[in-house]
Coordinates of C-alpha atoms in Angstrom, one line a residue:
X1449 CA -134.9 -42.6 212.9
X1450 CA -131.9 -44.7 212.0
X1451 CA -129.5 -42.8 209.8
X1452 CA -126.3 -44.3 208.5
X1453 CA -123.2 -42.3 209.1
X1454 CA -119.7 -42.4 207.6
X1455 CA -116.6 -40.7 209.1
X1456 CA -113.6 -40.6 206.8
X1457 CA -110.3 -39.4 208.3
X1458 CA -107.5 -38.0 206.3
X1459 CA -104.6 -38.2 208.7
X1460 CA -102.7 -34.9 208.7
X1461 CA -105.1 -33.5 206.1
X1462 CA -104.5 -29.8 205.5
X1463 CA -106.2 -27.1 203.5
X1464 CA -102.7 -26.0 202.5
X1465 CA -102.7 -29.1 200.2
X1466 CA -106.4 -29.5 199.5
X1467 CA -107.2 -25.9 198.3
X1468 CA -104.5 -25.7 195.5
X1469 CA -105.5 -29.2 194.3
X1470 CA -109.2 -28.2 194.3
X1471 CA -108.3 -25.2 192.1
X1472 CA -106.5 -27.5 189.7
X1473 CA -109.5 -29.8 189.5
X1474 CA -107.6 -32.8 190.9
X1475 CA -110.0 -33.6 193.7
X1476 CA -113.4 -33.9 192.0
X1477 CA -115.1 -35.8 194.8
X1478 CA -114.1 -33.4 197.6
X1479 CA -115.1 -30.5 195.3
X1480 CA -118.6 -31.9 195.0
X1481 CA -118.8 -32.5 198.8
X1482 CA -117.8 -28.9 199.5
X1483 CA -120.1 -27.4 196.9
X1484 CA -123.2 -29.2 198.3
X1485 CA -122.2 -29.4 202.0
X1486 CA -120.0 -27.8 204.6
X1487 CA -116.3 -27.0 204.7
X1488 CA -114.4 -25.5 207.6
X1489 CA -111.3 -25.4 209.6
X1490 CA -111.5 -27.4 212.8
X1491 CA -109.9 -27.0 216.2
X1492 CA -108.1 -30.2 217.3
X1493 CA -106.3 -31.1 220.5
X1494 CA -103.3 -29.5 222.1
X1495 CA -100.9 -31.3 221.5
X1496 CA -102.0 -31.4 217.9
X1497 CA -100.9 -34.9 217.0
X1498 CA -102.4 -38.4 216.3
X1499 CA -102.7 -39.1 220.0
X1500 CA -104.7 -37.6 221.7
X1501 CA -106.5 -36.2 218.6
X1502 CA -108.0 -39.4 217.1
X1503 CA -109.1 -40.8 220.6
X1504 CA -110.8 -37.4 221.3
X1505 CA -112.4 -37.6 217.9
X1506 CA -113.9 -41.1 218.5
X1507 CA -114.9 -40.5 222.2
X1508 CA -116.1 -36.9 222.2
X1509 CA -114.3 -36.0 225.4
X1510 CA -111.2 -33.9 226.3
X1511 CA -107.9 -35.6 227.3
X1512 CA -108.6 -34.8 230.9
X1513 CA -111.3 -37.5 230.8
X1514 CA -109.5 -39.8 228.4
X1515 CA -106.5 -40.1 230.7
X1516 CA -104.3 -39.8 227.6
X1517 CA -102.2 -36.9 226.3
X1518 CA -99.6 -38.5 224.2
X1519 CA -98.3 -41.8 222.9
X1520 CA -96.6 -42.3 226.3
X1521 CA -97.8 -42.6 229.9
X1522 CA -97.8 -39.9 232.6
X1523 CA -94.5 -38.0 232.2
X1524 CA -94.5 -36.9 235.9
X1525 CA -93.8 -40.4 237.1
X1526 CA -90.9 -41.0 234.8
X1527 CA -88.6 -38.4 233.4
X1528 CA -88.2 -40.5 230.2
X1529 CA -92.0 -40.5 229.9
X1530 CA -92.9 -44.1 230.6
X1531 CA -94.3 -46.9 228.4
X1532 CA -96.2 -46.6 225.1
X1533 CA -100.0 -46.7 225.4
X1534 CA -102.7 -48.7 223.7
X1535 CA -106.5 -48.3 223.4
X1536 CA -106.8 -50.3 226.6
X1537 CA -105.5 -47.3 228.5
X1538 CA -108.5 -45.2 227.5
X1539 CA -110.6 -44.4 230.5
X1540 CA -113.9 -43.7 228.6
X1541 CA -116.2 -45.4 226.1
X1542 CA -115.7 -45.0 222.4
X1543 CA -118.3 -44.3 219.7
X1544 CA -118.2 -48.1 218.9
X1545 CA -119.1 -48.9 222.6
X1546 CA -122.2 -46.6 222.4
X1547 CA -123.2 -48.1 219.1
X1548 CA -122.8 -51.7 220.3
X1549 CA -124.8 -51.0 223.4
X1550 CA -127.6 -49.8 221.1
X1551 CA -127.3 -52.8 218.8
X1552 CA -125.9 -50.8 215.9
X1553 CA -123.5 -52.5 213.5
X1554 CA -120.2 -50.5 213.1
X1555 CA -117.0 -50.8 211.1
X1556 CA -113.7 -49.3 212.1
X1557 CA -110.9 -49.5 209.5
X1558 CA -107.3 -48.3 210.1
X1559 CA -108.3 -45.8 212.8
X1560 CA -105.2 -44.9 214.7
X1561 CA -104.9 -46.0 218.4
X1562 CA -107.4 -48.9 218.1
X1563 CA -105.0 -51.7 219.1
X1564 CA -105.8 -54.2 220.5
X1565 CA -109.2 -54.3 218.6
X1566 CA -112.2 -53.8 220.7
X1567 CA -115.0 -56.4 220.7
X1568 CA -117.9 -54.6 219.0
X1569 CA -121.0 -55.4 217.1
X1570 CA -119.3 -55.3 213.7
X1571 CA -115.7 -55.3 212.6
X1572 CA -112.5 -53.6 213.5
X1573 CA -109.3 -53.6 211.5
X1574 CA -106.3 -52.0 213.3
X1575 CA -103.2 -50.5 211.8
X1576 CA -100.0 -52.6 211.6
X1577 CA -98.2 -53.1 214.9
X1578 CA -94.6 -54.1 215.0
X1579 CA -93.9 -57.4 216.8
X1580 CA -90.9 -59.0 218.4
X1581 CA -89.5 -60.7 215.3
X1582 CA -87.5 -58.2 213.3
X1583 CA -89.4 -57.0 210.3
X1584 CA -92.5 -59.0 211.1
X1585 CA -95.9 -57.5 211.9
X1586 CA -99.5 -58.2 212.6
X1587 CA -102.6 -56.5 211.4
X1588 CA -105.2 -57.4 214.1
X1589 CA -108.9 -57.6 213.5
X1590 CA -112.1 -58.3 215.3
X1591 CA -113.5 -60.8 214.7
X1592 CA -110.0 -62.5 214.6
X1593 CA -110.9 -64.7 211.6
X1594 CA -111.3 -61.6 209.5
X1595 CA -107.5 -61.2 209.3
X1596 CA -106.9 -64.2 207.0
X1597 CA -110.0 -63.4 205.0
X1598 CA -108.8 -59.9 204.3
X1599 CA -105.3 -61.1 203.3
X1600 CA -106.9 -63.4 200.7
X1601 CA -109.5 -60.9 199.4
X1602 CA -107.0 -58.1 199.1
X1603 CA -104.3 -60.3 197.6
X1604 CA -101.7 -59.1 200.1
X1605 CA -99.4 -60.6 202.6
X1606 CA -99.4 -58.3 205.7
X1607 CA -96.2 -59.8 207.0
X1608 CA -94.5 -59.1 203.7
X1609 CA -95.7 -55.5 203.6
X1610 CA -94.5 -55.0 207.2
X1611 CA -91.2 -56.6 206.5
X1612 CA -90.7 -54.2 203.6
X1613 CA -91.6 -51.3 205.9
X1614 CA -89.2 -52.6 208.5
X1615 CA -86.4 -52.8 206.0
X1616 CA -87.0 -49.2 204.9
X1617 CA -87.1 -48.0 208.5
X1618 CA -83.8 -49.7 209.2
X1619 CA -82.1 -47.9 206.3
X1620 CA -82.5 -44.5 208.0
X1621 CA -79.1 -44.8 209.6
X1622 CA -77.6 -45.4 206.2
X1623 CA -79.6 -42.8 204.3
X1624 CA -76.7 -40.6 203.5
X1625 CA -74.6 -43.5 202.2
X1626 CA -77.1 -45.5 200.0
X1627 CA -79.1 -44.6 197.0
X1628 CA -81.6 -42.0 198.3
X1629 CA -83.8 -42.4 195.2
X1630 CA -84.1 -46.1 195.9
X1631 CA -85.1 -45.6 199.5
X1632 CA -87.5 -42.8 198.8
X1633 CA -89.1 -44.7 195.9
X1634 CA -89.7 -47.7 198.2
X1635 CA -91.3 -45.4 200.9
X1636 CA -93.6 -43.7 198.4
X1637 CA -94.7 -46.9 196.8
X1638 CA -95.4 -48.6 200.1
X1639 CA -97.5 -45.7 201.4
X1640 CA -99.5 -45.4 198.2
X1641 CA -100.1 -49.1 198.1
X1642 CA -101.4 -48.9 201.7
X1643 CA -103.9 -46.2 200.6
X1644 CA -105.1 -48.5 197.9
X1645 CA -105.5 -51.5 200.2
X1646 CA -107.4 -49.4 202.8
X1647 CA -109.8 -48.4 200.1
X1648 CA -110.2 -52.0 198.8
X1649 CA -110.6 -53.3 202.3
X1650 CA -113.2 -50.7 203.2
X1651 CA -115.3 -51.4 200.1
X1652 CA -115.1 -55.2 200.8
X1653 CA -116.3 -54.8 204.4
X1654 CA -119.1 -52.4 203.3
X1655 CA -120.5 -55.2 201.2
X1656 CA -119.9 -57.9 203.7
X1657 CA -121.7 -56.2 206.6
X1658 CA -125.1 -54.5 206.9
X1659 CA -123.6 -51.6 208.7
X1660 CA -125.0 -48.5 210.4
X1661 CA -121.7 -46.6 211.0
X1662 CA -118.4 -46.7 209.2
X1663 CA -115.1 -44.9 210.2
X1664 CA -112.0 -45.2 208.1
X1665 CA -108.8 -43.2 208.4
X1666 CA -106.3 -42.9 205.5
X1667 CA -103.1 -42.8 207.6
X1668 CA -100.4 -42.7 204.9
X1669 CA -101.2 -39.1 203.9
X1670 CA -99.6 -38.1 207.2
X1671 CA -96.4 -40.0 206.6
X1672 CA -96.1 -38.9 203.0
X1673 CA -96.2 -35.3 204.2
X1674 CA -93.7 -35.9 207.0
X1675 CA -91.2 -37.3 204.5
X1676 CA -91.8 -35.8 201.1
X1677 CA -92.8 -32.1 201.8
X1678 CA -89.4 -30.8 201.2
X1679 CA -89.5 -32.0 197.6
X1680 CA -92.4 -29.7 196.7
X1681 CA -91.4 -26.7 198.9
X1682 CA -88.7 -24.7 197.2
X1683 CA -88.3 -22.5 200.3
X1684 CA -87.4 -25.5 202.5
X1685 CA -83.8 -25.5 203.7
X1686 CA -83.4 -29.1 202.6
X1687 CA -85.0 -28.7 199.2
X1688 CA -83.2 -30.8 196.6
X1689 CA -84.0 -29.9 193.0
X1690 CA -82.9 -33.2 191.6
X1691 CA -85.0 -35.3 194.0
X1692 CA -87.9 -32.8 193.7
X1693 CA -88.1 -33.8 190.0
X1694 CA -88.8 -37.4 191.0
X1695 CA -90.7 -37.0 194.3
X1696 CA -92.2 -33.5 194.2
X1697 CA -95.6 -35.0 193.4
X1698 CA -95.7 -37.8 196.0
X1699 CA -98.0 -36.0 198.4
X1700 CA -100.3 -35.0 195.6
X1701 CA -100.6 -38.6 194.6
X1702 CA -101.6 -39.5 198.1
X1703 CA -104.4 -36.9 198.1
X1704 CA -105.7 -37.8 194.7
X1705 CA -105.9 -41.5 195.6
X1706 CA -107.8 -40.6 198.8
X1707 CA -110.2 -38.5 196.8
X1708 CA -110.8 -41.4 194.5
X1709 CA -111.4 -43.7 197.5
X1710 CA -113.9 -41.2 198.9
X1711 CA -115.8 -41.2 195.7
X1712 CA -116.0 -45.0 195.6
X1713 CA -117.0 -45.2 199.2
X1714 CA -119.9 -42.7 198.7
X1715 CA -121.0 -44.5 195.5
X1716 CA -121.2 -47.9 197.3
X1717 CA -122.9 -46.3 200.4
X1718 CA -125.7 -44.8 198.3
X1719 CA -127.6 -41.6 198.9
X1720 CA -129.1 -42.5 202.2
X1721 CA -126.0 -41.6 204.3
X1722 CA -124.4 -38.7 206.1
X1723 CA -120.7 -38.1 205.6
X1724 CA -118.1 -36.4 207.7
X1725 CA -114.5 -35.9 206.6
X1726 CA -111.9 -34.8 209.2
X1727 CA -108.2 -34.6 210.0
X1728 CA -106.5 -34.9 213.3
X1729 CA -104.4 -31.8 212.8
X1730 CA -103.1 -29.6 210.1
X1731 CA -99.6 -29.8 208.6
X1732 CA -96.7 -27.4 208.0
X1733 CA -93.1 -27.6 206.7
X1734 CA -90.4 -27.5 209.4
X1735 CA -87.3 -25.3 208.7
X1736 CA -85.8 -25.0 212.2
X1737 CA -85.6 -26.7 215.6
X1738 CA -86.3 -24.9 218.9
X1739 CA -84.7 -26.6 221.9
X1740 CA -86.9 -26.3 225.0
X1741 CA -84.4 -27.7 227.6
X1742 CA -81.7 -25.4 226.2
X1743 CA -84.2 -22.5 226.7
X1744 CA -84.9 -23.6 230.3
X1745 CA -81.2 -23.8 230.9
X1746 CA -80.7 -20.3 229.5
X1747 CA -83.1 -18.8 232.0
X1748 CA -81.5 -20.7 234.9
X1749 CA -84.3 -23.2 235.5
X1750 CA -82.5 -26.4 234.4
X1751 CA -79.0 -27.6 235.2
X1752 CA -77.0 -30.3 233.4
X1753 CA -74.4 -32.7 234.7
X1754 CA -70.8 -32.4 233.6
X1755 CA -70.9 -35.7 231.6
X1756 CA -70.3 -36.7 228.0
X1757 CA -73.6 -37.1 226.1
X1758 CA -72.6 -40.5 224.8
X1759 CA -71.5 -43.8 226.2
X1760 CA -69.5 -46.4 224.2
X1761 CA -70.6 -50.0 223.9
X1762 CA -69.8 -53.0 221.6
X1763 CA -72.6 -54.0 219.3
X1764 CA -72.6 -56.5 216.3
X1765 CA -73.6 -55.2 212.9
X1766 CA -74.1 -56.9 209.6
X1767 CA -71.0 -56.5 207.4
X1768 CA -73.2 -55.0 204.6
X1769 CA -74.4 -52.2 206.9
X1770 CA -70.8 -51.4 208.0
X1771 CA -69.7 -51.1 204.4
X1772 CA -72.6 -48.9 203.5
X1773 CA -71.9 -46.6 206.4
X1774 CA -68.3 -46.1 205.3
X1775 CA -69.4 -45.5 201.7
X1776 CA -68.1 -48.9 200.5
X1777 CA -71.5 -50.2 199.4
X1778 CA -70.1 -51.0 196.0
X1779 CA -68.2 -53.9 197.5
X1780 CA -71.4 -55.6 198.8
X1781 CA -72.4 -56.9 195.4
X1782 CA -69.2 -58.9 195.1
X1783 CA -69.8 -60.7 198.5
X1784 CA -71.7 -64.0 198.9
X1785 CA -75.0 -63.5 200.8
X1786 CA -73.7 -65.3 203.9
X1787 CA -70.7 -63.0 204.1
X1788 CA -72.9 -59.9 203.7
X1789 CA -74.9 -61.0 206.8
X1790 CA -71.8 -61.7 209.0
X1791 CA -72.1 -60.0 212.3
X1792 CA -69.0 -57.9 213.1
X1793 CA -68.6 -56.3 216.5
X1794 CA -68.1 -52.5 216.4
X1795 CA -67.9 -49.8 219.0
X1796 CA -71.1 -47.7 219.0
X1797 CA -71.8 -44.4 220.6
X1798 CA -75.2 -44.5 222.4
X1799 CA -76.8 -41.3 223.5
X1800 CA -77.4 -40.9 227.1
X1801 CA -81.0 -40.6 228.1
X1802 CA -81.9 -37.0 228.6
X1803 CA -82.9 -37.9 232.2
X1804 CA -79.2 -39.0 232.8
X1805 CA -77.9 -35.6 231.7
X1806 CA -79.9 -33.4 234.0
X1807 CA -79.0 -32.5 237.6
X1808 CA -82.4 -33.0 239.1
X1809 CA -81.6 -31.7 242.6
X1810 CA -81.1 -28.2 241.2
X1811 CA -83.5 -28.2 238.2
X1812 CA -86.8 -26.5 238.7
X1813 CA -88.4 -27.4 235.3
X1814 CA -87.8 -29.7 232.3
X1815 CA -89.2 -30.3 228.9
X1816 CA -91.2 -33.3 227.8
X1817 CA -91.9 -34.4 224.2
X1818 CA -94.8 -31.9 224.0
X1819 CA -94.6 -29.5 226.9
X1820 CA -92.9 -28.4 230.1
X1821 CA -93.2 -29.8 233.6
X1822 CA -92.4 -28.4 237.0
X1823 CA -90.0 -30.6 238.9
X1824 CA -92.5 -30.7 241.7
X1825 CA -91.6 -32.1 245.1
X1826 CA -93.9 -35.1 246.0
X1827 CA -94.8 -35.7 242.4
X1828 CA -91.7 -36.1 240.2
X1829 CA -89.1 -38.8 241.1
X1830 CA -86.6 -36.2 242.3
X1831 CA -88.9 -33.2 242.7
X1832 CA -87.4 -30.2 244.4
X1833 CA -89.9 -27.3 243.8
X1834 CA -92.1 -26.8 246.9
X1835 CA -95.9 -27.0 246.0
X1836 CA -96.3 -23.5 247.3
X1837 CA -94.0 -22.2 244.6
X1838 CA -95.8 -24.0 241.8
X1839 CA -98.1 -21.3 240.5
X1840 CA -95.5 -18.5 240.6
X1841 CA -93.0 -20.7 238.7
X1842 CA -95.5 -21.5 236.0
X1843 CA -96.1 -17.8 235.5
X1844 CA -92.4 -17.1 235.4
X1845 CA -91.9 -19.7 232.7
X1846 CA -94.9 -18.4 230.8
X1847 CA -93.4 -14.9 230.8
X1848 CA -90.0 -16.2 229.6
X1849 CA -91.6 -18.1 226.8
X1850 CA -93.4 -15.1 225.5
X1851 CA -90.0 -13.3 225.1
X1852 CA -88.3 -16.1 223.1
X1853 CA -87.0 -14.6 219.7
X1854 CA -85.4 -16.3 216.7
X1855 CA -82.1 -14.4 216.4
X1856 CA -82.2 -14.8 212.6
X1857 CA -85.5 -12.9 212.3
X1858 CA -85.8 -11.0 215.5
X1859 CA -89.4 -12.1 215.8
X1860 CA -91.0 -13.8 218.8
X1861 CA -92.0 -17.3 218.1
X1862 CA -94.6 -18.2 220.7
X1863 CA -98.1 -16.9 220.5
X1864 CA -99.9 -18.7 223.3
X1865 CA -98.9 -20.4 226.6
X1866 CA -101.4 -22.6 228.5
X1867 CA -101.5 -24.2 231.9
X1868 CA -103.0 -27.6 232.0
X1869 CA -106.0 -26.2 233.8
X1870 CA -106.7 -23.9 230.9
X1871 CA -106.7 -26.8 228.4
X1872 CA -108.2 -29.8 230.2
X1873 CA -110.7 -30.8 232.8
X1874 CA -111.6 -34.2 234.3
X1875 CA -110.4 -36.8 236.7
X1876 CA -107.1 -37.4 234.8
X1877 CA -106.1 -33.7 234.5
X1878 CA -103.2 -34.3 236.9
X1879 CA -101.2 -36.4 234.5
X1880 CA -101.1 -33.6 231.8
X1881 CA -97.9 -31.6 231.3
X1882 CA -97.9 -28.4 233.4
X1883 CA -97.3 -26.0 230.5
X1884 CA -97.9 -26.2 226.8
X1885 CA -97.5 -23.5 224.1
X1886 CA -98.4 -22.7 220.5
X1887 CA -95.9 -21.4 218.0
X1888 CA -96.8 -18.2 216.3
X1889 CA -95.0 -19.2 213.1
X1890 CA -95.5 -22.7 211.7
X1891 CA -92.0 -23.4 210.5
X1892 CA -90.5 -24.5 213.9
X1893 CA -90.5 -27.8 215.6
X1894 CA -89.5 -28.1 219.3
X1895 CA -87.3 -30.7 220.8
X1896 CA -86.3 -31.6 224.4
X1897 CA -82.8 -32.8 223.2
X1898 CA -79.8 -31.4 225.0
X1899 CA -77.5 -32.0 222.0
X1900 CA -77.6 -28.3 221.0
X1901 CA -76.4 -25.6 223.3
X1902 CA -78.1 -22.9 221.2
X1903 CA -81.8 -22.4 221.3
X1904 CA -82.3 -22.8 217.5
X1905 CA -80.8 -25.0 214.7
X1906 CA -81.6 -25.3 211.0
X1907 CA -83.0 -28.6 209.8
X1908 CA -80.5 -31.3 208.9
X1909 CA -80.3 -31.9 205.2
X1910 CA -79.7 -35.6 205.8
X1911 CA -82.7 -36.2 208.0
X1912 CA -84.9 -38.5 206.0
X1913 CA -87.9 -38.4 208.2
X1914 CA -88.8 -35.0 209.5
X1915 CA -89.1 -32.1 207.1
X1916 CA -92.8 -31.3 207.9
X1917 CA -94.8 -31.7 211.1
X1918 CA -97.8 -30.6 213.1
X1919 CA -97.0 -30.4 216.8
X1920 CA -98.4 -27.3 218.5
X1921 CA -98.3 -24.6 215.9
X1922 CA -101.4 -22.5 215.5
X1923 CA -101.6 -23.6 211.9
X1924 CA -101.8 -27.3 213.0
X1925 CA -104.0 -26.9 216.1
X1926 CA -106.6 -24.6 214.6
X1927 CA -106.6 -25.7 211.0
X1928 CA -107.5 -29.3 210.8
X1929 CA -110.0 -30.0 208.1
X1930 CA -113.8 -30.6 208.5
X1931 CA -116.4 -31.4 205.8
X1932 CA -120.0 -32.6 206.0
X1933 CA -122.2 -33.8 203.2
X1934 CA -125.3 -35.8 202.4
X1935 CA -128.5 -36.7 204.2
X1936 CA -129.7 -34.0 206.6
X1937 CA -126.6 -31.7 205.9
X1938 CA -127.4 -28.2 204.6
X1939 CA -125.0 -26.1 202.6
X1940 CA -123.8 -23.4 204.9
X1941 CA -120.8 -21.4 206.0
X1942 CA -119.8 -21.7 209.6
X1943 CA -119.2 -18.7 211.8
X1944 CA -117.2 -20.7 214.3
X1945 CA -115.0 -23.7 213.6
X1946 CA -116.2 -27.0 215.0
X1947 CA -114.0 -28.9 217.5
X1948 CA -112.8 -32.5 216.9
X1949 CA -114.7 -33.6 220.0
X1950 CA -118.0 -32.5 218.4
X1951 CA -118.1 -35.4 215.9
X1952 CA -119.2 -38.2 218.2
X1953 CA -122.2 -36.3 219.7
X1954 CA -123.3 -35.2 216.2
X1955 CA -123.0 -38.8 215.0
X1956 CA -125.1 -40.1 217.9
X1957 CA -127.8 -37.5 217.4
X1958 CA -128.0 -38.2 213.7
X1959 CA -128.4 -41.9 214.4
X1960 CA -131.2 -41.3 216.9
X1961 CA -129.2 -42.4 219.9
X1962 CA -128.9 -40.8 223.3
X1963 CA -126.1 -38.2 223.7
X1964 CA -124.3 -38.6 227.1
X1965 CA -124.4 -35.3 229.1
X1966 CA -120.8 -35.7 230.1
X1967 CA -119.4 -35.6 226.6
X1968 CA -117.4 -32.4 226.1
X1969 CA -118.4 -32.1 222.4
X1970 CA -121.8 -31.0 221.2
X1971 CA -124.1 -31.9 218.3
X1972 CA -123.3 -29.5 215.4
X1973 CA -126.9 -28.4 214.9
X1974 CA -125.8 -25.5 212.7
X1975 CA -125.0 -27.8 209.8
X1976 CA -128.2 -29.8 210.0
X1977 CA -131.3 -29.0 208.0
X1978 CA -134.4 -27.6 209.7
X1979 CA -136.7 -30.4 208.8
X1980 CA -134.5 -32.9 210.7
X1981 CA -134.1 -30.6 213.6
X1982 CA -137.8 -30.1 214.0
X1983 CA -138.6 -33.8 213.8
X1984 CA -135.8 -34.9 216.2
X1985 CA -134.9 -33.4 219.6
X1986 CA -131.5 -34.1 221.1
X1987 CA -131.9 -36.8 223.7
X1988 CA -129.4 -35.9 226.4
X1989 CA -129.1 -38.6 229.1
X1990 CA -127.1 -39.2 232.2
X1991 CA -125.0 -42.1 230.8
X1992 CA -121.8 -43.3 232.4
X1993 CA -119.1 -42.5 229.9
X1994 CA -116.2 -44.2 231.8
X1995 CA -115.0 -47.7 231.2
X1996 CA -112.3 -49.7 232.8
X1997 CA -110.1 -51.9 230.5
X1998 CA -107.2 -54.1 231.3
X1999 CA -104.0 -52.3 230.4
X2000 CA -101.9 -54.1 227.8
X2001 CA -98.2 -54.2 228.8
X2002 CA -96.0 -54.7 225.7
X2003 CA -92.9 -56.8 226.0
X2004 CA -89.5 -55.1 226.2
X2005 CA -88.8 -55.9 222.5
X2006 CA -92.3 -54.6 221.3
X2007 CA -91.9 -51.5 223.5
X2008 CA -88.5 -50.7 221.9
X2009 CA -89.9 -51.1 218.4
X2010 CA -93.0 -49.0 219.1
X2011 CA -90.7 -46.2 220.5
X2012 CA -88.5 -46.5 217.5
X2013 CA -91.4 -45.9 215.2
X2014 CA -92.5 -42.8 217.2
X2015 CA -88.9 -41.5 217.0
X2016 CA -88.8 -42.0 213.2
X2017 CA -91.8 -39.6 212.9
X2018 CA -90.5 -37.1 215.4
X2019 CA -93.1 -37.7 218.1
X2020 CA -90.6 -38.7 220.8
X2021 CA -86.8 -38.5 221.4

């Protein structure tokens, strides 16, 4: 037995978008897959976001074994949540490790959280990573020489694409003062071009290598939804009819391009292949912020210092940026290029880090980017809660969370509250946040910011990045997409949704490889035909799933740029 398997990821893929487009006949390839195969909602990770979801997808274990819960390191050691992580911080083997050990040839294309590229039997193309030089970037590959080959074959300059992206990202501060249409048009075109190049690169590598396993993720769908959802949602508080006329179809274009890509990938793969399609989480529009630290403050568990939330410092800015900020951009076109770039010193208000605003000696709990921690003595830098009070305080916070109501609707907004022991297990469970929760209604996004005294605030009309998201609503955590099609897949309806961690053990089983007993996922036998099941037993083996890698410490400049990218998408503050 040596079946070939394809896993296609649609980052942020949601049935909310796919089902209406299926009814309109705009996704013919997904329609064929669903009619002949399997479709289902899928349970992803909590938190329901890119990291840890994709790493769980390609390892088959829960975050307690991964050692990763977020884009940043252990929040207990650093109130500002530490450095950004890379694939080298994974504590376990990936699907590509298992395949390489068994002399299978694998391809990995644009799978999130695969930087730096692993050395495998096959090829890996990682997503763009911002480097020190402003506006420059690097698309890394294994083998390394594949990088230049792809640039030539795809007729692109990765540096130029990244420079364009960098310039667009830099315009966020000026978004209310420049031509919004111009900025949004550049964003849309860049993300759609990226989908096209992922497709072309995948087809090229499929022909170049005699592959056994292929995984590709169409990441731009996620970003299109983050930034363009409000233009198709008339109920969104920041809906703009004029901009909706121009950009209301941007997300649809992304999905139709991915559908086309899926069709071409299947055509090139041939009939002798099994296909899985998955997303890392669902998606939902965001109408309102919920401030967790303000909630903790309201119930007497967090105290803030009597300090201004900002500090002043002098910083040089390009004259062009200053003129745009003060709505004098029309002057720029009359200035020589050298004058436009002149650096003029200005006073800037920098926000204090949240950790600098909290009185730690009297605060019993605090919010992270995706949960709540107890300020535990002996663990946190300034911990003050005795270990003997830990469990009772967790239950106190759980009870308070269940009572939180939106004053505008009178409805409770939190449906489930979890301790880390209820969500995770493994040797790295201790680095997880102490408490996480799911939102009963999908239109809220939580924040640890202390900028707002009230618990809730409507979305800002001028926020260019975040008008839809996916972190820890029931909609996002329990409604990722799952499809299966092709060789050995039977057409069936599932009684229970699969979990994102079930994909790797199912892939290994289909490819005739041993399935490690310590994986947390399981082979999805209910979607496989009886003939295959009778002929092939599951070969569970005691295989060591853990793997040590040398941590990659980014430079200060790279670290700042990585964090800025995460801020732009609302993952950290």
